[in-house]
């Protein structure tokens, strides 16, 4: 990121562009629509229409990850009198440069789609191994690897304090005679709110006895195919 900053500054200096603002998004992906710093940069251009004439990015794929967003925002910048510059790519306003920009925007979208598909394929493989790639429901300890960026390698383990409480509550729930309020009282009577340090909400009860009921029964549901894995 620091190197990208330096290259962007050097580019501006070589083109005689005065730097009015620097917007960095640490760890943010261009595929995410709600990027705070990116939106701030666009808003700065809008508010300073006529005073800003260049929007400099390190690469086109830092600008947007699909062609629809790319050209939508590009059109906005044109309306503000702002030209998009890429430090590492020859984009511009002549036909050849516009063509290159279109290809680069499409390539960024393709790359993002491939990455997403690989990620989904990896998560489906985990599910088929009996490992949920997502955060587990209350009562389980997430077994993500300690080092950041490493993937979950084993199934989540039951929380030694909370899982027995959930297990007992599920047995009572199966009788079909308890209301939501009854279940809250039953859980808290077993010490759930004390262990968690917060009140047991109706929303949590709904998650336990509706949303994650199959998970507690030892079934992982593939969210992409709705297939059940035991």
PDB file of C-alpha atoms in Angstrom:
ATOM      1  CA  UNK A   1       0.000   0.000   0.000  1.00  0.00           C
ATOM      2  CA  UNK A   2       2.831   2.405   0.855  1.00  0.00           C
ATOM      3  CA  UNK A   3       4.503   1.639  -2.467  1.00  0.00           C
ATOM      4  CA  UNK A   4       1.240   2.344  -4.288  1.00  0.00           C
ATOM      5  CA  UNK A   5       0.992   5.695  -2.510  1.00  0.00           C
ATOM      6  CA  UNK A   6       4.497   6.605  -3.589  1.00  0.00           C
ATOM      7  CA  UNK A   7       3.846   5.617  -7.197  1.00  0.00           C
ATOM      8  CA  UNK A   8       0.602   7.594  -7.260  1.00  0.00           C
ATOM      9  CA  UNK A   9       2.381  10.659  -5.889  1.00  0.00           C
ATOM     10  CA  UNK A  10       5.192  10.278  -8.420  1.00  0.00           C
ATOM     11  CA  UNK A  11       2.642   9.971 -11.228  1.00  0.00           C
ATOM     12  CA  UNK A  12       0.883  13.145 -10.113  1.00  0.00           C
ATOM     13  CA  UNK A  13       4.172  14.994  -9.948  1.00  0.00           C
ATOM     14  CA  UNK A  14       5.154  13.848 -13.440  1.00  0.00           C
ATOM     15  CA  UNK A  15       1.795  14.985 -14.835  1.00  0.00           C
ATOM     16  CA  UNK A  16       1.734  18.263 -12.944  1.00  0.00           C
ATOM     17  CA  UNK A  17      -1.293  17.185 -10.908  1.00  0.00           C
ATOM     18  CA  UNK A  18      -1.694  18.870  -7.531  1.00  0.00           C
ATOM     19  CA  UNK A  19      -2.710  16.365  -4.854  1.00  0.00           C
ATOM     20  CA  UNK A  20      -5.804  17.659  -3.042  1.00  0.00           C
ATOM     21  CA  UNK A  21      -6.597  14.513  -1.098  1.00  0.00           C
ATOM     22  CA  UNK A  22      -5.454  10.939  -0.474  1.00  0.00           C
ATOM     23  CA  UNK A  23      -8.017   8.225   0.171  1.00  0.00           C
ATOM     24  CA  UNK A  24      -6.825   4.837   1.337  1.00  0.00           C
ATOM     25  CA  UNK A  25      -8.884   1.800   2.250  1.00  0.00           C
ATOM     26  CA  UNK A  26      -6.813  -0.562   4.340  1.00  0.00           C
ATOM     27  CA  UNK A  27      -7.772  -4.125   3.470  1.00  0.00           C
ATOM     28  CA  UNK A  28     -10.924  -3.054   1.632  1.00  0.00           C
ATOM     29  CA  UNK A  29     -11.894  -4.794  -1.574  1.00  0.00           C
ATOM     30  CA  UNK A  30     -13.019  -2.963  -4.668  1.00  0.00           C
ATOM     31  CA  UNK A  31     -15.763  -5.570  -5.000  1.00  0.00           C
ATOM     32  CA  UNK A  32     -17.459  -4.096  -1.942  1.00  0.00           C
ATOM     33  CA  UNK A  33     -19.988  -1.478  -2.968  1.00  0.00           C
ATOM     34  CA  UNK A  34     -19.983   0.389   0.359  1.00  0.00           C
ATOM     35  CA  UNK A  35     -16.365   1.537   0.529  1.00  0.00           C
ATOM     36  CA  UNK A  36     -16.222   4.484   2.890  1.00  0.00           C
ATOM     37  CA  UNK A  37     -13.038   6.120   1.612  1.00  0.00           C
ATOM     38  CA  UNK A  38     -13.929   5.588  -2.038  1.00  0.00           C
ATOM     39  CA  UNK A  39     -17.323   7.204  -1.485  1.00  0.00           C
ATOM     40  CA  UNK A  40     -15.650  10.081   0.356  1.00  0.00           C
ATOM     41  CA  UNK A  41     -13.369  10.625  -2.625  1.00  0.00           C
ATOM     42  CA  UNK A  42     -16.317  10.714  -5.045  1.00  0.00           C
ATOM     43  CA  UNK A  43     -18.189  13.083  -2.746  1.00  0.00           C
ATOM     44  CA  UNK A  44     -15.136  15.350  -2.591  1.00  0.00           C
ATOM     45  CA  UNK A  45     -15.178  15.540  -6.384  1.00  0.00           C
ATOM     46  CA  UNK A  46     -18.886  16.362  -6.354  1.00  0.00           C
ATOM     47  CA  UNK A  47     -18.587  19.109  -3.755  1.00  0.00           C
ATOM     48  CA  UNK A  48     -15.568  20.593  -5.504  1.00  0.00           C
ATOM     49  CA  UNK A  49     -16.915  20.412  -9.038  1.00  0.00           C
ATOM     50  CA  UNK A  50     -14.800  22.627 -11.258  1.00  0.00           C
ATOM     51  CA  UNK A  51     -11.874  22.523  -8.822  1.00  0.00           C
ATOM     52  CA  UNK A  52     -10.922  18.858  -9.222  1.00  0.00           C
ATOM     53  CA  UNK A  53      -9.931  17.548 -12.647  1.00  0.00           C
ATOM     54  CA  UNK A  54      -8.153  14.245 -11.928  1.00  0.00           C
ATOM     55  CA  UNK A  55      -8.982  11.057 -10.029  1.00  0.00           C
ATOM     56  CA  UNK A  56      -5.831   8.933  -9.784  1.00  0.00           C
ATOM     57  CA  UNK A  57      -5.826   5.204  -8.967  1.00  0.00           C
ATOM     58  CA  UNK A  58      -2.960   2.730  -8.891  1.00  0.00           C
ATOM     59  CA  UNK A  59      -4.826   0.252 -11.111  1.00  0.00           C
ATOM     60  CA  UNK A  60      -8.272   0.128 -12.675  1.00  0.00           C
ATOM     61  CA  UNK A  61      -9.176  -2.861 -10.495  1.00  0.00           C
ATOM     62  CA  UNK A  62      -8.747  -0.567  -7.474  1.00  0.00           C
ATOM     63  CA  UNK A  63     -11.521   1.611  -8.876  1.00  0.00           C
ATOM     64  CA  UNK A  64     -14.263  -1.011  -9.255  1.00  0.00           C
ATOM     65  CA  UNK A  65     -14.565  -4.768  -9.638  1.00  0.00           C
ATOM     66  CA  UNK A  66     -17.340  -4.903 -12.233  1.00  0.00           C
ATOM     67  CA  UNK A  67     -17.938  -3.027 -15.466  1.00  0.00           C
ATOM     68  CA  UNK A  68     -21.364  -1.741 -14.449  1.00  0.00           C
ATOM     69  CA  UNK A  69     -20.023   0.024 -11.341  1.00  0.00           C
ATOM     70  CA  UNK A  70     -16.916   1.160 -13.194  1.00  0.00           C
ATOM     71  CA  UNK A  71     -18.727   3.029 -15.938  1.00  0.00           C
ATOM     72  CA  UNK A  72     -21.475   4.293 -13.644  1.00  0.00           C
ATOM     73  CA  UNK A  73     -18.937   6.011 -11.388  1.00  0.00           C
ATOM     74  CA  UNK A  74     -16.841   6.999 -14.413  1.00  0.00           C
ATOM     75  CA  UNK A  75     -19.892   8.815 -15.824  1.00  0.00           C
ATOM     76  CA  UNK A  76     -20.381  10.609 -12.504  1.00  0.00           C
ATOM     77  CA  UNK A  77     -16.780  11.802 -12.554  1.00  0.00           C
ATOM     78  CA  UNK A  78     -17.158  13.057 -16.132  1.00  0.00           C
ATOM     79  CA  UNK A  79     -20.198  15.055 -15.013  1.00  0.00           C
ATOM     80  CA  UNK A  80     -18.031  16.591 -12.285  1.00  0.00           C
ATOM     81  CA  UNK A  81     -15.356  17.452 -14.855  1.00  0.00           C
ATOM     82  CA  UNK A  82     -12.969  14.817 -13.507  1.00  0.00           C
ATOM     83  CA  UNK A  83     -10.779  12.483 -15.602  1.00  0.00           C
ATOM     84  CA  UNK A  84      -9.850   9.017 -14.354  1.00  0.00           C
ATOM     85  CA  UNK A  85      -6.108   8.246 -14.371  1.00  0.00           C
ATOM     86  CA  UNK A  86      -4.411   4.884 -13.802  1.00  0.00           C
ATOM     87  CA  UNK A  87      -0.785   4.962 -12.702  1.00  0.00           C
ATOM     88  CA  UNK A  88       0.007   1.578 -14.231  1.00  0.00           C
ATOM     89  CA  UNK A  89      -2.290   1.452 -17.275  1.00  0.00           C
ATOM     90  CA  UNK A  90      -2.702   3.557 -20.451  1.00  0.00           C
ATOM     91  CA  UNK A  91      -6.312   4.721 -20.143  1.00  0.00           C
ATOM     92  CA  UNK A  92      -7.669   8.003 -21.440  1.00  0.00           C
ATOM     93  CA  UNK A  93     -10.201   9.609 -23.751  1.00  0.00           C
ATOM     94  CA  UNK A  94      -9.072   8.586 -27.242  1.00  0.00           C
ATOM     95  CA  UNK A  95     -10.685   5.475 -28.837  1.00  0.00           C
ATOM     96  CA  UNK A  96      -7.738   3.164 -28.183  1.00  0.00           C
ATOM     97  CA  UNK A  97      -7.425   4.233 -24.538  1.00  0.00           C
ATOM     98  CA  UNK A  98     -11.175   3.859 -23.988  1.00  0.00           C
ATOM     99  CA  UNK A  99     -11.015   0.365 -25.453  1.00  0.00           C
ATOM    100  CA  UNK A 100      -8.144  -0.552 -23.128  1.00  0.00           C
ATOM    101  CA  UNK A 101     -10.103   0.787 -20.152  1.00  0.00           C
ATOM    102  CA  UNK A 102     -13.125  -1.324 -21.113  1.00  0.00           C
ATOM    103  CA  UNK A 103     -10.952  -4.427 -21.380  1.00  0.00           C
ATOM    104  CA  UNK A 104      -9.312  -3.711 -18.017  1.00  0.00           C
ATOM    105  CA  UNK A 105     -12.672  -3.141 -16.315  1.00  0.00           C
ATOM    106  CA  UNK A 106     -13.973  -6.403 -17.780  1.00  0.00           C
ATOM    107  CA  UNK A 107     -10.819  -8.223 -16.734  1.00  0.00           C
ATOM    108  CA  UNK A 108     -11.209  -6.953 -13.167  1.00  0.00           C
ATOM    109  CA  UNK A 109     -14.797  -8.206 -13.085  1.00  0.00           C
ATOM    110  CA  UNK A 110     -13.756 -11.601 -14.484  1.00  0.00           C
ATOM    111  CA  UNK A 111     -10.922 -11.917 -11.973  1.00  0.00           C
ATOM    112  CA  UNK A 112     -13.249 -11.094  -9.097  1.00  0.00           C
ATOM    113  CA  UNK A 113     -15.843 -13.608 -10.311  1.00  0.00           C
ATOM    114  CA  UNK A 114     -13.212 -16.360 -10.565  1.00  0.00           C
ATOM    115  CA  UNK A 115     -11.929 -15.591  -7.069  1.00  0.00           C
ATOM    116  CA  UNK A 116     -15.469 -15.677  -5.695  1.00  0.00           C
ATOM    117  CA  UNK A 117     -16.165 -19.014  -7.381  1.00  0.00           C
ATOM    118  CA  UNK A 118     -12.957 -20.508  -6.008  1.00  0.00           C
ATOM    119  CA  UNK A 119     -13.839 -19.251  -2.549  1.00  0.00           C
ATOM    120  CA  UNK A 120     -17.315 -20.786  -2.753  1.00  0.00           C
ATOM    121  CA  UNK A 121     -15.885 -24.075  -4.039  1.00  0.00           C
ATOM    122  CA  UNK A 122     -13.485 -24.139  -1.099  1.00  0.00           C
ATOM    123  CA  UNK A 123     -16.283 -23.495   1.400  1.00  0.00           C
ATOM    124  CA  UNK A 124     -18.466 -26.207  -0.160  1.00  0.00           C
ATOM    125  CA  UNK A 125     -15.555 -28.648   0.163  1.00  0.00           C
ATOM    126  CA  UNK A 126     -15.301 -27.777   3.870  1.00  0.00           C
ATOM    127  CA  UNK A 127     -19.034 -28.330   4.360  1.00  0.00           C
ATOM    128  CA  UNK A 128     -18.763 -31.753   2.711  1.00  0.00           C
ATOM    129  CA  UNK A 129     -16.049 -32.576   5.259  1.00  0.00           C
ATOM    130  CA  UNK A 130     -18.406 -31.646   8.096  1.00  0.00           C
ATOM    131  CA  UNK A 131     -16.686 -28.313   8.740  1.00  0.00           C
ATOM    132  CA  UNK A 132     -18.725 -25.126   8.572  1.00  0.00           C
ATOM    133  CA  UNK A 133     -16.653 -22.311   7.016  1.00  0.00           C
ATOM    134  CA  UNK A 134     -18.811 -19.750   8.817  1.00  0.00           C
ATOM    135  CA  UNK A 135     -19.005 -18.574  12.393  1.00  0.00           C
ATOM    136  CA  UNK A 136     -20.752 -21.327  14.379  1.00  0.00           C
ATOM    137  CA  UNK A 137     -23.893 -20.710  16.454  1.00  0.00           C
ATOM    138  CA  UNK A 138     -23.822 -20.110  20.174  1.00  0.00           C
ATOM    139  CA  UNK A 139     -22.652 -23.174  22.052  1.00  0.00           C
ATOM    140  CA  UNK A 140     -19.648 -23.831  19.839  1.00  0.00           C
ATOM    141  CA  UNK A 141     -16.114 -22.481  19.852  1.00  0.00           C
ATOM    142  CA  UNK A 142     -14.914 -21.307  16.453  1.00  0.00           C
ATOM    143  CA  UNK A 143     -11.854 -23.283  15.368  1.00  0.00           C
ATOM    144  CA  UNK A 144     -10.325 -20.765  12.980  1.00  0.00           C
ATOM    145  CA  UNK A 145      -6.550 -21.070  12.802  1.00  0.00           C
ATOM    146  CA  UNK A 146      -4.782 -18.629  15.087  1.00  0.00           C
ATOM    147  CA  UNK A 147      -2.749 -17.021  12.344  1.00  0.00           C
ATOM    148  CA  UNK A 148      -4.669 -14.473  10.332  1.00  0.00           C
ATOM    149  CA  UNK A 149      -5.489 -15.656   6.832  1.00  0.00           C
ATOM    150  CA  UNK A 150      -5.323 -19.359   7.655  1.00  0.00           C
ATOM    151  CA  UNK A 151      -8.446 -21.414   7.031  1.00  0.00           C
ATOM    152  CA  UNK A 152     -10.475 -23.483   9.452  1.00  0.00           C
ATOM    153  CA  UNK A 153      -9.097 -27.018   9.396  1.00  0.00           C
ATOM    154  CA  UNK A 154     -11.259 -28.834  11.958  1.00  0.00           C
ATOM    155  CA  UNK A 155     -14.902 -28.810  13.003  1.00  0.00           C
ATOM    156  CA  UNK A 156     -15.981 -26.353  15.685  1.00  0.00           C
ATOM    157  CA  UNK A 157     -15.922 -27.800  19.189  1.00  0.00           C
ATOM    158  CA  UNK A 158     -18.763 -27.546  21.734  1.00  0.00           C
ATOM    159  CA  UNK A 159     -18.266 -24.832  24.335  1.00  0.00           C
ATOM    160  CA  UNK A 160     -17.873 -26.694  27.631  1.00  0.00           C
ATOM    161  CA  UNK A 161     -19.982 -24.154  29.534  1.00  0.00           C
ATOM    162  CA  UNK A 162     -22.654 -23.100  27.069  1.00  0.00           C
ATOM    163  CA  UNK A 163     -23.249 -26.229  24.978  1.00  0.00           C
ATOM    164  CA  UNK A 164     -24.722 -28.307  27.855  1.00  0.00           C
ATOM    165  CA  UNK A 165     -27.193 -25.472  28.518  1.00  0.00           C
ATOM    166  CA  UNK A 166     -28.229 -25.339  24.863  1.00  0.00           C
ATOM    167  CA  UNK A 167     -28.467 -29.134  24.738  1.00  0.00           C
ATOM    168  CA  UNK A 168     -30.792 -29.280  27.743  1.00  0.00           C
ATOM    169  CA  UNK A 169     -32.927 -26.439  26.380  1.00  0.00           C
ATOM    170  CA  UNK A 170     -33.273 -28.237  23.032  1.00  0.00           C
ATOM    171  CA  UNK A 171     -34.540 -31.360  24.782  1.00  0.00           C
ATOM    172  CA  UNK A 172     -37.169 -29.300  26.577  1.00  0.00           C
ATOM    173  CA  UNK A 173     -38.052 -27.441  23.387  1.00  0.00           C
ATOM    174  CA  UNK A 174     -38.721 -30.743  21.616  1.00  0.00           C
ATOM    175  CA  UNK A 175     -41.677 -31.325  23.967  1.00  0.00           C
ATOM    176  CA  UNK A 176     -43.517 -28.525  22.186  1.00  0.00           C
ATOM    177  CA  UNK A 177     -45.026 -27.006  25.327  1.00  0.00           C
ATOM    178  CA  UNK A 178     -42.820 -23.951  25.831  1.00  0.00           C
ATOM    179  CA  UNK A 179     -43.240 -20.378  24.604  1.00  0.00           C
ATOM    180  CA  UNK A 180     -40.378 -18.110  23.593  1.00  0.00           C
ATOM    181  CA  UNK A 181     -40.511 -16.402  26.989  1.00  0.00           C
ATOM    182  CA  UNK A 182     -40.385 -19.801  28.694  1.00  0.00           C
ATOM    183  CA  UNK A 183     -37.250 -20.709  26.750  1.00  0.00           C
ATOM    184  CA  UNK A 184     -35.549 -17.444  27.695  1.00  0.00           C
ATOM    185  CA  UNK A 185     -36.297 -18.124  31.362  1.00  0.00           C
ATOM    186  CA  UNK A 186     -35.121 -21.717  31.057  1.00  0.00           C
ATOM    187  CA  UNK A 187     -31.830 -20.707  29.430  1.00  0.00           C
ATOM    188  CA  UNK A 188     -31.151 -18.004  31.990  1.00  0.00           C
ATOM    189  CA  UNK A 189     -32.080 -20.302  34.851  1.00  0.00           C
ATOM    190  CA  UNK A 190     -29.254 -22.537  33.642  1.00  0.00           C
ATOM    191  CA  UNK A 191     -26.894 -19.544  33.737  1.00  0.00           C
ATOM    192  CA  UNK A 192     -26.660 -18.573  30.052  1.00  0.00           C
ATOM    193  CA  UNK A 193     -26.970 -14.807  30.544  1.00  0.00           C
ATOM    194  CA  UNK A 194     -24.492 -14.889  33.425  1.00  0.00           C
ATOM    195  CA  UNK A 195     -21.893 -16.780  31.389  1.00  0.00           C
ATOM    196  CA  UNK A 196     -22.332 -14.513  28.348  1.00  0.00           C
ATOM    197  CA  UNK A 197     -22.524 -11.306  30.387  1.00  0.00           C
ATOM    198  CA  UNK A 198     -25.630 -10.136  28.537  1.00  0.00           C
ATOM    199  CA  UNK A 199     -29.365 -10.718  28.479  1.00  0.00           C
ATOM    200  CA  UNK A 200     -30.808 -13.575  26.464  1.00  0.00           C
ATOM    201  CA  UNK A 201     -32.838 -11.879  23.749  1.00  0.00           C
ATOM    202  CA  UNK A 202     -35.834 -13.174  21.761  1.00  0.00           C
ATOM    203  CA  UNK A 203     -33.627 -12.871  18.661  1.00  0.00           C
ATOM    204  CA  UNK A 204     -31.066 -15.264  20.152  1.00  0.00           C
ATOM    205  CA  UNK A 205     -33.796 -17.725  21.117  1.00  0.00           C
ATOM    206  CA  UNK A 206     -35.111 -17.599  17.542  1.00  0.00           C
ATOM    207  CA  UNK A 207     -31.642 -18.376  16.205  1.00  0.00           C
ATOM    208  CA  UNK A 208     -31.185 -21.324  18.568  1.00  0.00           C
ATOM    209  CA  UNK A 209     -34.566 -22.978  18.050  1.00  0.00           C
ATOM    210  CA  UNK A 210     -35.262 -22.018  14.438  1.00  0.00           C
ATOM    211  CA  UNK A 211     -32.287 -20.848  12.381  1.00  0.00           C
ATOM    212  CA  UNK A 212     -29.650 -23.211  13.791  1.00  0.00           C
ATOM    213  CA  UNK A 213     -31.856 -26.116  14.862  1.00  0.00           C
ATOM    214  CA  UNK A 214     -30.464 -28.424  12.151  1.00  0.00           C
ATOM    215  CA  UNK A 215     -26.897 -27.476  13.077  1.00  0.00           C
ATOM    216  CA  UNK A 216     -27.494 -28.562  16.676  1.00  0.00           C
ATOM    217  CA  UNK A 217     -28.871 -31.832  15.276  1.00  0.00           C
ATOM    218  CA  UNK A 218     -25.538 -32.438  13.543  1.00  0.00           C
ATOM    219  CA  UNK A 219     -26.601 -31.255  10.097  1.00  0.00           C
ATOM    220  CA  UNK A 220     -24.786 -28.583   8.074  1.00  0.00           C
ATOM    221  CA  UNK A 221     -26.851 -27.021   5.300  1.00  0.00           C
ATOM    222  CA  UNK A 222     -25.046 -25.967   2.134  1.00  0.00           C
ATOM    223  CA  UNK A 223     -26.424 -22.422   1.563  1.00  0.00           C
ATOM    224  CA  UNK A 224     -25.747 -22.594  -2.194  1.00  0.00           C
ATOM    225  CA  UNK A 225     -27.486 -25.912  -2.920  1.00  0.00           C
ATOM    226  CA  UNK A 226     -29.585 -26.430   0.251  1.00  0.00           C
ATOM    227  CA  UNK A 227     -28.089 -29.911   0.512  1.00  0.00           C
ATOM    228  CA  UNK A 228     -27.743 -31.304   4.028  1.00  0.00           C
ATOM    229  CA  UNK A 229     -24.486 -32.836   5.245  1.00  0.00           C
ATOM    230  CA  UNK A 230     -24.357 -34.909   8.419  1.00  0.00           C
TER     231      UNK A 230
END
